[in-house]
Every structure is written in structure tokens, then in C-alpha cells.
mmCIF file of C-alpha atoms in Angstrom:
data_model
loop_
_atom_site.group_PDB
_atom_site.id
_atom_site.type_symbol
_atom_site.label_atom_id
_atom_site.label_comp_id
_atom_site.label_asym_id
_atom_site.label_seq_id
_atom_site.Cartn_x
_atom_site.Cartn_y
_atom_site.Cartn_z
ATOM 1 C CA UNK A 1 188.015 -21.458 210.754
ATOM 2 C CA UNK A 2 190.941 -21.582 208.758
ATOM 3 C CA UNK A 3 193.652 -20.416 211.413
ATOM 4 C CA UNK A 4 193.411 -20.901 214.954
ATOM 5 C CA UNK A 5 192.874 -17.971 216.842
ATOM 6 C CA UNK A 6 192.358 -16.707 220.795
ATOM 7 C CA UNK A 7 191.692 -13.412 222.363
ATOM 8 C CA UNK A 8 190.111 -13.003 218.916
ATOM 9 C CA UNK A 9 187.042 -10.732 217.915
ATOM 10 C CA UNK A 10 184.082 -11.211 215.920
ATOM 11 C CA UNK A 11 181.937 -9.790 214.686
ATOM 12 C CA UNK A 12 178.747 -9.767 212.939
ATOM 13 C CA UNK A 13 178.551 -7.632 210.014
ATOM 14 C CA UNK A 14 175.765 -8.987 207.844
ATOM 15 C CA UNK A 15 172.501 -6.076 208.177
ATOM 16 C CA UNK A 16 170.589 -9.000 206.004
ATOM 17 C CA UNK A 17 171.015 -11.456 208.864
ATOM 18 C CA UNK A 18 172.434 -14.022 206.553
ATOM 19 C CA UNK A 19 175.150 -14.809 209.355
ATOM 20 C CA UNK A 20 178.446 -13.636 208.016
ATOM 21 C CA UNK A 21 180.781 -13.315 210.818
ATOM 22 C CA UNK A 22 184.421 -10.947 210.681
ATOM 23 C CA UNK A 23 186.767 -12.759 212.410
ATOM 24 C CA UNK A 24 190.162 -11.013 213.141
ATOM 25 C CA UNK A 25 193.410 -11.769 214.625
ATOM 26 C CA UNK A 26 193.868 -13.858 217.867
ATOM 27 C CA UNK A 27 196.814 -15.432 219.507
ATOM 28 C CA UNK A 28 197.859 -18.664 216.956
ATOM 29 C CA UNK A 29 198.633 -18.744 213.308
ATOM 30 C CA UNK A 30 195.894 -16.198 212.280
ATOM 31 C CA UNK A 31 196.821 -13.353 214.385
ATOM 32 C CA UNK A 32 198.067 -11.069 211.097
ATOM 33 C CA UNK A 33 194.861 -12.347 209.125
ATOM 34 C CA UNK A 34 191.257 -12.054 209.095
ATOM 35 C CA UNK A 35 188.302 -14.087 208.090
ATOM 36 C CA UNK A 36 184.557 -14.200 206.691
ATOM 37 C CA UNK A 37 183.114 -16.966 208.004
ATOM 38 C CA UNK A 38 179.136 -17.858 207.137
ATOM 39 C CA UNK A 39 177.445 -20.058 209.538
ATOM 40 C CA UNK A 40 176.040 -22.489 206.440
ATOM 41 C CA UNK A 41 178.904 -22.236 204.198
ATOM 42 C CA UNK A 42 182.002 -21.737 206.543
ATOM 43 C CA UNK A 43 184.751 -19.684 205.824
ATOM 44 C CA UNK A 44 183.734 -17.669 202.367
ATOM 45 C CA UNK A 45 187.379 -14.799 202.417
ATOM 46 C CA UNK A 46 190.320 -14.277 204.042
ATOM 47 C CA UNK A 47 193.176 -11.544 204.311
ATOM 48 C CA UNK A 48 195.982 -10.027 206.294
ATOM 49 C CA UNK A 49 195.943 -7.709 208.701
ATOM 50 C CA UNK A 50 198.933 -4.550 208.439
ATOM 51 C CA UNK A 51 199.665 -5.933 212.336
ATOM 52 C CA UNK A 52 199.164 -8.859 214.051
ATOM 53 C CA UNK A 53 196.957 -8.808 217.127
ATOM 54 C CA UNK A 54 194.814 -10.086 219.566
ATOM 55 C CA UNK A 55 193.359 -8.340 222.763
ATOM 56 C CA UNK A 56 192.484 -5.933 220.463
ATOM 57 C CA UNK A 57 188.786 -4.281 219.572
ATOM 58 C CA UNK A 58 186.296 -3.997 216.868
ATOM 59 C CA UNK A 59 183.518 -1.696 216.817
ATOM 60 C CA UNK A 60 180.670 -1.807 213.958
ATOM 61 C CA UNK A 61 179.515 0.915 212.216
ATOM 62 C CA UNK A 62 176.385 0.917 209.775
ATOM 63 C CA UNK A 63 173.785 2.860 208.758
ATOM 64 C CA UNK A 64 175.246 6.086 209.770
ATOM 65 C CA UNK A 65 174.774 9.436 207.491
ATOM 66 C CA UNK A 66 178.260 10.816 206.291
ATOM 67 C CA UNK A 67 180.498 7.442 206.566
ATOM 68 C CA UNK A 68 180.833 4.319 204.900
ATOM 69 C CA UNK A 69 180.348 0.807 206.505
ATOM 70 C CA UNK A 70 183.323 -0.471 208.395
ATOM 71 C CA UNK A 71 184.514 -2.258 211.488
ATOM 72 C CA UNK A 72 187.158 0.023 213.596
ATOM 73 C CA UNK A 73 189.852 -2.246 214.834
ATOM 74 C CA UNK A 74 191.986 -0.712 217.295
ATOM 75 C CA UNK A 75 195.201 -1.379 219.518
ATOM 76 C CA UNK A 76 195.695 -5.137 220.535
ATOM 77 C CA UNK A 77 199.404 -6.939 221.487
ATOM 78 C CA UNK A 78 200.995 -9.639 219.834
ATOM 79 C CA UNK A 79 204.139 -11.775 221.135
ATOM 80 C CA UNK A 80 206.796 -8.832 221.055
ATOM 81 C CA UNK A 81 204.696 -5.506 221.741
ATOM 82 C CA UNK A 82 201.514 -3.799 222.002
ATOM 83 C CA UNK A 83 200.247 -2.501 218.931
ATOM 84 C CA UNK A 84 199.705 1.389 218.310
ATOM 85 C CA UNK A 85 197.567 1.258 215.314
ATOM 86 C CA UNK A 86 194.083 1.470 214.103
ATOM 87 C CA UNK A 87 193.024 -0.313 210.615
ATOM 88 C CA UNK A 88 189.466 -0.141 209.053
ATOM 89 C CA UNK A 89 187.534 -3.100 207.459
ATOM 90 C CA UNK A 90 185.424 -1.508 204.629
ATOM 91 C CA UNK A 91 182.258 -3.024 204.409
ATOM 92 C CA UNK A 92 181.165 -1.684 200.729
ATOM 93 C CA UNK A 93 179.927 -4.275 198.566
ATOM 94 C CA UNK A 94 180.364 -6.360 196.692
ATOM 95 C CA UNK A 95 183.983 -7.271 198.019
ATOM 96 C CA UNK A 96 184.546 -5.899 201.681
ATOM 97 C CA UNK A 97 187.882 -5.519 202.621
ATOM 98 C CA UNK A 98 190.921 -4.086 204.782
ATOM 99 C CA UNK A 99 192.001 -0.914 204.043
ATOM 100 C CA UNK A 100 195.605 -0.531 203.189
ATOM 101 C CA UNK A 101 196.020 2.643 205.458
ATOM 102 C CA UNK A 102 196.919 2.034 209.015
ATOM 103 C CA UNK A 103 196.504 4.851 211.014
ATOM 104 C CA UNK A 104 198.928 5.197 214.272
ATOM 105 C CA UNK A 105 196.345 4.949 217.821
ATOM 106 C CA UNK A 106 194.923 7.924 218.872
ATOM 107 C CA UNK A 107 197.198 10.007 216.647
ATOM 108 C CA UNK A 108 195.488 13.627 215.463
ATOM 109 C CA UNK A 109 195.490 14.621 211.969
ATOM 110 C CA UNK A 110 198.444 17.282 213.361
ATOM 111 C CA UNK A 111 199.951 14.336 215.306
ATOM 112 C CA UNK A 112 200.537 12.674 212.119
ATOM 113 C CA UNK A 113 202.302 15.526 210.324
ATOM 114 C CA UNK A 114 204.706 16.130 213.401
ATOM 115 C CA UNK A 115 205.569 12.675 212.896
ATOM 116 C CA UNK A 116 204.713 12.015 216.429
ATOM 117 C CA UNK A 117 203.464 8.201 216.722
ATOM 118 C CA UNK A 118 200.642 6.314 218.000
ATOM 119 C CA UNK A 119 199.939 5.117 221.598
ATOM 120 C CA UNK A 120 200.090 1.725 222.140
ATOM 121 C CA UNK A 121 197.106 0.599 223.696
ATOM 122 C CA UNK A 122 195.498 -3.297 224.737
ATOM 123 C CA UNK A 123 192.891 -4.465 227.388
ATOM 124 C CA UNK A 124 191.163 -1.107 226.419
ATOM 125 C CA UNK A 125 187.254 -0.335 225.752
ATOM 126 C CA UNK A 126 185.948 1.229 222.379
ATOM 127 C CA UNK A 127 182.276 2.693 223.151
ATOM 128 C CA UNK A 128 180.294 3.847 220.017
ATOM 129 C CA UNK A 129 177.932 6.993 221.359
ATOM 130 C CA UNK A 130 175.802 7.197 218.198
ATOM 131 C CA UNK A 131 174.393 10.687 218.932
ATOM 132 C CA UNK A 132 178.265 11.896 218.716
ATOM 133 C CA UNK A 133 179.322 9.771 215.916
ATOM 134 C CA UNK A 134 182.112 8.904 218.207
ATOM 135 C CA UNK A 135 184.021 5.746 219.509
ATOM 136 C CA UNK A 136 185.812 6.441 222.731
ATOM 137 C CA UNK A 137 188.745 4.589 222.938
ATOM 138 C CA UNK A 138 189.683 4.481 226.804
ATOM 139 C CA UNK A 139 191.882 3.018 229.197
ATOM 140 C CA UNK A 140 194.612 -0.222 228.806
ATOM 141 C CA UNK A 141 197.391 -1.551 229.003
ATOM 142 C CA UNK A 142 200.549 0.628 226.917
ATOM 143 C CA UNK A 143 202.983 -2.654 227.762
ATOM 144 C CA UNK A 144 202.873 -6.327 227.407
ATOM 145 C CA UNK A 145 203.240 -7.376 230.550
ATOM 146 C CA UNK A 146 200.281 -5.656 231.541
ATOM 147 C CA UNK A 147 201.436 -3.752 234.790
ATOM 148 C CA UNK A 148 200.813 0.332 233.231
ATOM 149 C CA UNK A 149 196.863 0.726 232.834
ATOM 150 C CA UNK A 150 196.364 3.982 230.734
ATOM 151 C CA UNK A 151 193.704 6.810 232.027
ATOM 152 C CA UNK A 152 193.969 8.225 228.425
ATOM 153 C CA UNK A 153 190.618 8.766 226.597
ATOM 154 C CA UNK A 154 190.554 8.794 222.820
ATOM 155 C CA UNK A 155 188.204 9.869 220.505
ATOM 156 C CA UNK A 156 187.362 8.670 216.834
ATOM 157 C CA UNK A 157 185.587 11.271 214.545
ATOM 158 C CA UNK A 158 183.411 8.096 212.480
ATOM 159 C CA UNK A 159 182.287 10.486 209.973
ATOM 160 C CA UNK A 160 185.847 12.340 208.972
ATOM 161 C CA UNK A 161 187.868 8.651 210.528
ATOM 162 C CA UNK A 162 190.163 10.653 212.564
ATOM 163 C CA UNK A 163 190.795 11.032 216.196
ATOM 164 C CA UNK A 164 189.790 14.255 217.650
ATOM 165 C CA UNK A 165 191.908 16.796 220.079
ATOM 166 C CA UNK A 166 190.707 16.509 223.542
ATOM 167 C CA UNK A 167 191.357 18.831 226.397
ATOM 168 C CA UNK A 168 194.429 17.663 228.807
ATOM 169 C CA UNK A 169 191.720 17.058 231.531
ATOM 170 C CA UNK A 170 189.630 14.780 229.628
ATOM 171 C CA UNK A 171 190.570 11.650 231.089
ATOM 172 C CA UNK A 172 189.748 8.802 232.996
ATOM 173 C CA UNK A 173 190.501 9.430 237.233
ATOM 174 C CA UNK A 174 191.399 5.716 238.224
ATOM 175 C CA UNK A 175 194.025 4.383 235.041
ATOM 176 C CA UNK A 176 192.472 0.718 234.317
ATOM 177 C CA UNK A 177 192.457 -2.068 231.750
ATOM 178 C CA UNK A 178 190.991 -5.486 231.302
ATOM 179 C CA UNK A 179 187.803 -3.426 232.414
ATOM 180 C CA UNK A 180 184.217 -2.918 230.802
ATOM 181 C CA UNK A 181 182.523 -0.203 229.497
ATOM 182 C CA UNK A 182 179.289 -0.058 227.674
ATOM 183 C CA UNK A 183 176.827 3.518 226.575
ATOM 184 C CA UNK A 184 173.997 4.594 227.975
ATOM 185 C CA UNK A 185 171.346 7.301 227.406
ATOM 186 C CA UNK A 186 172.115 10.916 226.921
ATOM 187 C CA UNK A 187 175.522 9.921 225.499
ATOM 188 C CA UNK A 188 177.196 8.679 228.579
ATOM 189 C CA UNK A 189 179.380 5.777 228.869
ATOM 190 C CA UNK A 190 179.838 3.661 231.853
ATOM 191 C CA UNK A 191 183.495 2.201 232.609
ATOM 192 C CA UNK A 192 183.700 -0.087 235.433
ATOM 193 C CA UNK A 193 186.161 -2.347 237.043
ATOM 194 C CA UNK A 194 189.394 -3.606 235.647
ATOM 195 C CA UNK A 195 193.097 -4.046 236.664
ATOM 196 C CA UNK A 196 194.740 -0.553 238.463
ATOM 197 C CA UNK A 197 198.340 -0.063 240.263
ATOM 198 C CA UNK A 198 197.392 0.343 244.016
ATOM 199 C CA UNK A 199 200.547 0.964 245.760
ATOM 200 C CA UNK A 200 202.873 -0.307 243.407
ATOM 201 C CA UNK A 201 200.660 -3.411 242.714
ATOM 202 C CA UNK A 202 198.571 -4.458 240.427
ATOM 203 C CA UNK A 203 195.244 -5.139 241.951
ATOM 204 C CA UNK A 204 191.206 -5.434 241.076
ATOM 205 C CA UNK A 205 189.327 -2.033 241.185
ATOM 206 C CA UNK A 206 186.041 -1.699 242.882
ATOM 207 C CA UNK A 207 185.375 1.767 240.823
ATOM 208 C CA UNK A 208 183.322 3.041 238.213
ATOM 209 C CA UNK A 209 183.072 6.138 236.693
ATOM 210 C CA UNK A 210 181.119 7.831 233.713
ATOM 211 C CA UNK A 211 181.609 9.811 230.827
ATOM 212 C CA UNK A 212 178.609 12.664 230.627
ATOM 213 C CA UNK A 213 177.306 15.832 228.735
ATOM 214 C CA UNK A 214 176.529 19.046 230.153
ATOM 215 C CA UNK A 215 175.792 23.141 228.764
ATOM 216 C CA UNK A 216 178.334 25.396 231.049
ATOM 217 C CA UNK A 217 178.163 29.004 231.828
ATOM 218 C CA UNK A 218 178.204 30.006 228.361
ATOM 219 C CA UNK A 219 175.844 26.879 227.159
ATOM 220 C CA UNK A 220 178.997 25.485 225.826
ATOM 221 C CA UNK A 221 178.152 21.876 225.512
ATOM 222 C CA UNK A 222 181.125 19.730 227.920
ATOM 223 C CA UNK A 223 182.422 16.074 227.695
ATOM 224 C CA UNK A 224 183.735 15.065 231.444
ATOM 225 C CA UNK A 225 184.431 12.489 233.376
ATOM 226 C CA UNK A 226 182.856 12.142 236.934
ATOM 227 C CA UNK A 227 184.267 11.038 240.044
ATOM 228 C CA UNK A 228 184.925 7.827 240.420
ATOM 229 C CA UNK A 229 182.254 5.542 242.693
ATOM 230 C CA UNK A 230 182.079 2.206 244.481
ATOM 231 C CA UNK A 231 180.741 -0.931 242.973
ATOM 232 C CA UNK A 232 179.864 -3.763 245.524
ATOM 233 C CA UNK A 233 182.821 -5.916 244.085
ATOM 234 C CA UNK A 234 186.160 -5.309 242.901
ATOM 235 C CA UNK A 235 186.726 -7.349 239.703
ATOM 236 C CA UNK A 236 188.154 -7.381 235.834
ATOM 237 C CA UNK A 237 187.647 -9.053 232.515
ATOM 238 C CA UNK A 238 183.729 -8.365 233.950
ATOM 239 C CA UNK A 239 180.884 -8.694 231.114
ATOM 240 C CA UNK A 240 178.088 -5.782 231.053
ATOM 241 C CA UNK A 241 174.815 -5.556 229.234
ATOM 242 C CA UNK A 242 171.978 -3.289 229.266
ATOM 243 C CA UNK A 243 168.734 -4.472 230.379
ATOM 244 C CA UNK A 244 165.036 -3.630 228.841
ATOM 245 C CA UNK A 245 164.986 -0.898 231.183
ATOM 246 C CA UNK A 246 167.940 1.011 230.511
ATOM 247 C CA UNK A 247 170.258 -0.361 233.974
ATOM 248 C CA UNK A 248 173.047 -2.623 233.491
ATOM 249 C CA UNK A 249 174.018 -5.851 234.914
ATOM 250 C CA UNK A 250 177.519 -6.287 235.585
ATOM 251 C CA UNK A 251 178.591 -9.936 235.895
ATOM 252 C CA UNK A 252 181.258 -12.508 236.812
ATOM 253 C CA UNK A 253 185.391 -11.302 235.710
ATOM 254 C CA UNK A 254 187.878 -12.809 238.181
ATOM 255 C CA UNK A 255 188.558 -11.291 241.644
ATOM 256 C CA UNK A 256 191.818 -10.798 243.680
ATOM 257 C CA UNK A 257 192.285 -11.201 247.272
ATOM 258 C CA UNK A 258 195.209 -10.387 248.935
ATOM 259 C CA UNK A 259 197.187 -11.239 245.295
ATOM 260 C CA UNK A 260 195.310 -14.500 244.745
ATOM 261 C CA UNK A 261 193.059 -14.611 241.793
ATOM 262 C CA UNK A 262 189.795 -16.251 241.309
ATOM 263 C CA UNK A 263 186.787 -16.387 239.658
ATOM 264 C CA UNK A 264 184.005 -13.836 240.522
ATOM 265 C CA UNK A 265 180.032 -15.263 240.351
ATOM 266 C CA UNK A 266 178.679 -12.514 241.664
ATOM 267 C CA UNK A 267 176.726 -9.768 240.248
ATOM 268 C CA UNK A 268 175.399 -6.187 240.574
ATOM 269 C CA UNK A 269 173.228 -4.072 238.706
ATOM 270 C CA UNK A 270 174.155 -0.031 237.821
ATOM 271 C CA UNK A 271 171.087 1.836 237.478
ATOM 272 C CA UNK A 272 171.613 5.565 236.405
#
């Protein structure tokens, strides 16, 4: 790499599997800037970034009808703030690049002309449910010290690349960051663990809950979120990945106990 970065992301975007890698921002001297970096020939690009950041996320998007290319990258912190925008990395060939529009976090199209501004966000998950075309931006951390998780659920239009109105009740029912979140079938997302005020103190959740689909009364299609549910162990900064047969394995993240942290080597296994 050219910069030295932490609390980076990146991210494959090569469809020809020729092993071109995005890199983007990260706590050191390349948290404003991004990279292309080829696992043969090194780093091949490199640019700036509208605002620094690390903790931040970045969610592919290829091969879908009505959109370009591009990798989303959303909220993030940096050594004053956390950051409250979204910028896109175009994929288009022959030159991908950043765009030079940065669009203020979770901000609606009306948000923007009432000057109202975006909501800073880290620590968060972005979830891409393909048969929506959306990314759900949820939960986080909206201050750099990391004690206010968010319960606020945002939603990214990929085809029109803006965020979408969502009812007042369409949120998350334990406020949590530094968790994981991953989709399954049927559109649902899974977002378990993280960090949550209990009390007045920050403290490891032992809760998941889901986002899910269903036809009302009027077979009105409805995006909710369920009631939260016990996992075996509290825990945050977890990894999650979906096995051949559609469960998902929930592993390690560091545990607290009593206010002492450690690492967790445990794991469980969701099955919907």
C-alpha cells in the first residue's frame, strides 16, 4: 500500500477475478484517500476521499438492472468527529473513480432541500437485500467516543442512489453498534450483538433481532422489525457468515463481564 491505513475497508471489485482490490480510508496517513491495489502488480491508482474516515462501510454493487457499478461508502469517524456523509466509487470503465458528490447520511431527497443535514453514523451495518435493491444502513455510534448507539434504520434506493422515507416506527428495538448484521432469504436481515447503554452503561448485548416482509390487511407489502431475542452470548465486533444451508454462524467479538473486556471464542449458530 501506499499509505498506512487501519479500521480500513476493502474491497474486491474486479467481476474478471483479476484481483483488484478498493482500498479506502483507515486510521494513518491514508484516511482522506483511496487505493487500487492488484495482487501481482501492487498499487495500480489512487485518490482522495471528500472526508476522511475509517470505521466506516463499503457495500458492492454489480450487475444490477437500472444502476451503474459502484461501491457505497457510508458514515465512518476520523480524529475530530463522526462523519455524516455517503460518497460513491463509480466503477465504469475504463477509469473508475470517486464521485465528486457527497451526499449527507441518510438525508432524503426533501431532507436535502430543507437544508436539514446528515446523521452522523460509525460502528454501523450496511446490508444489501438484492430483491429490494436496497442497502439498509442500521444502527452506530452518532459520537466519537462511542457511548450513543443509534436504533435508526436507513435505507438506500441503489437504483435512483437516494435514501428512502421510512415510517417513524421503522427502527431497530435495542440501539447498538460495533454489532453484525448479514441477509438472509425472503429479504430479511439479521442484526445481532453489539455495544448498547444498559443503565447508563455501556455494556455487550445478548440480542438479536430481524428485519422481515409481510402482506397486511390490505396485502400491503410491510418492512418491520421483530422483537428482539436471546443469543447464548452477549458479545460485539462478532463476525457472521452464512453457511451452505442457509443458517449462520456467529463467531468470536470480545465479551464484557462486569465492565472487564475480553475476548469471546465461543460460537453459536442462528438458524431461521
Amino acid at each position: 500500500m501506499t499509505n498506512t491505513r487501519a479500521w480500513h475497508t476493502a474491497t474486491l471489485i474486479d467481476s474478471a477475478q483479476q484481483g483488484y482490490v478498493l482500498l479506502v480510508g483507515g486510521d494513518g496517513n491514508g484516511a482522506d484517500t483511496y487505493e487500487i491495489w492488484n495482487r501481482n502488480i501492487g498499487t495500480v491508482s489512487t485518490g482522495n476521499l471528500a472526508d476522511g474516515r475509517w470505521r466506516h462501510t463499503a457495500t458492492t454493487i454489480r450487475d444490477v438492472d437500472g444502476t451503474r457499478d459502484k461501491v457505497v461508502i457510508a458514515g465512518g469517524e476520523n480524529s475530530t468527529d463522526v462523519v455524516a456523509t455517503l460518497e460513491i466509487f463509480d466503477l465504469t470503465p475504463p477509469s473508475p473513480s470517486m464521485d465528486p458528490v457527497v451526499i449527507p447520511m441518510c438525508a432524503t431527497a426533501e431532507d436535502q432541500l430543507a437544508g436539514l443535514p446528515g446523521k452522523p453514523k460509525t460502528m454501523h451495518t450496511a446490508v444489501y437485500v438484492p430483491g429490494r435493491k436496497y442497502i439498509y444502513f442500521a444502527g452506530g455510534f452518532d459520537n466519537i467516543s462511542h457511548t450513543s448507539p443509534t436504533d435508526d434504520i436507513c435505507v438506500w434506493l441503489v437504483g435512483t442512489e437516494e435514501f428512502k422515507a421510512t415510517p417513524a416506527n421503522f427502527k431497530l428495538n435495542v440501539p447498538r453498534g460495533a454489532h453484525a448484521a448479514i441477509v438472509l432469504e425472503g429479504n430479511e436481515v439479521l442484526l445481532s450483538g453489539g455495544m448498547t447503554l444498559d443503565d447508563f452503561k455501556m455494556t455487550a448485548t445478548g440480542t438479536f433481532e430481524v428485519i422481515f416482509e409481510y402482506l397486511n390487511s390490505d396485502n400491503q407489502m410491510i418492512i418491520d422489525v421483530g422483537k428482539p431475542q436471546l443469543t447464548l452470548y452477549p458479545r460485539f465486533d462478532q463476525k457472521v457468515v452464512k453457511t451452505s444451508d442457509q443458517r449462520v454462524l456467529m463467531v468470536g467479538g470480545i465479551k464484557e463481564n462486569v465492565g472487564v473486556f475480553g475476548v469471546e471464542r465461543s460460537a453459536e449458530v442462528f438458524n431461521p
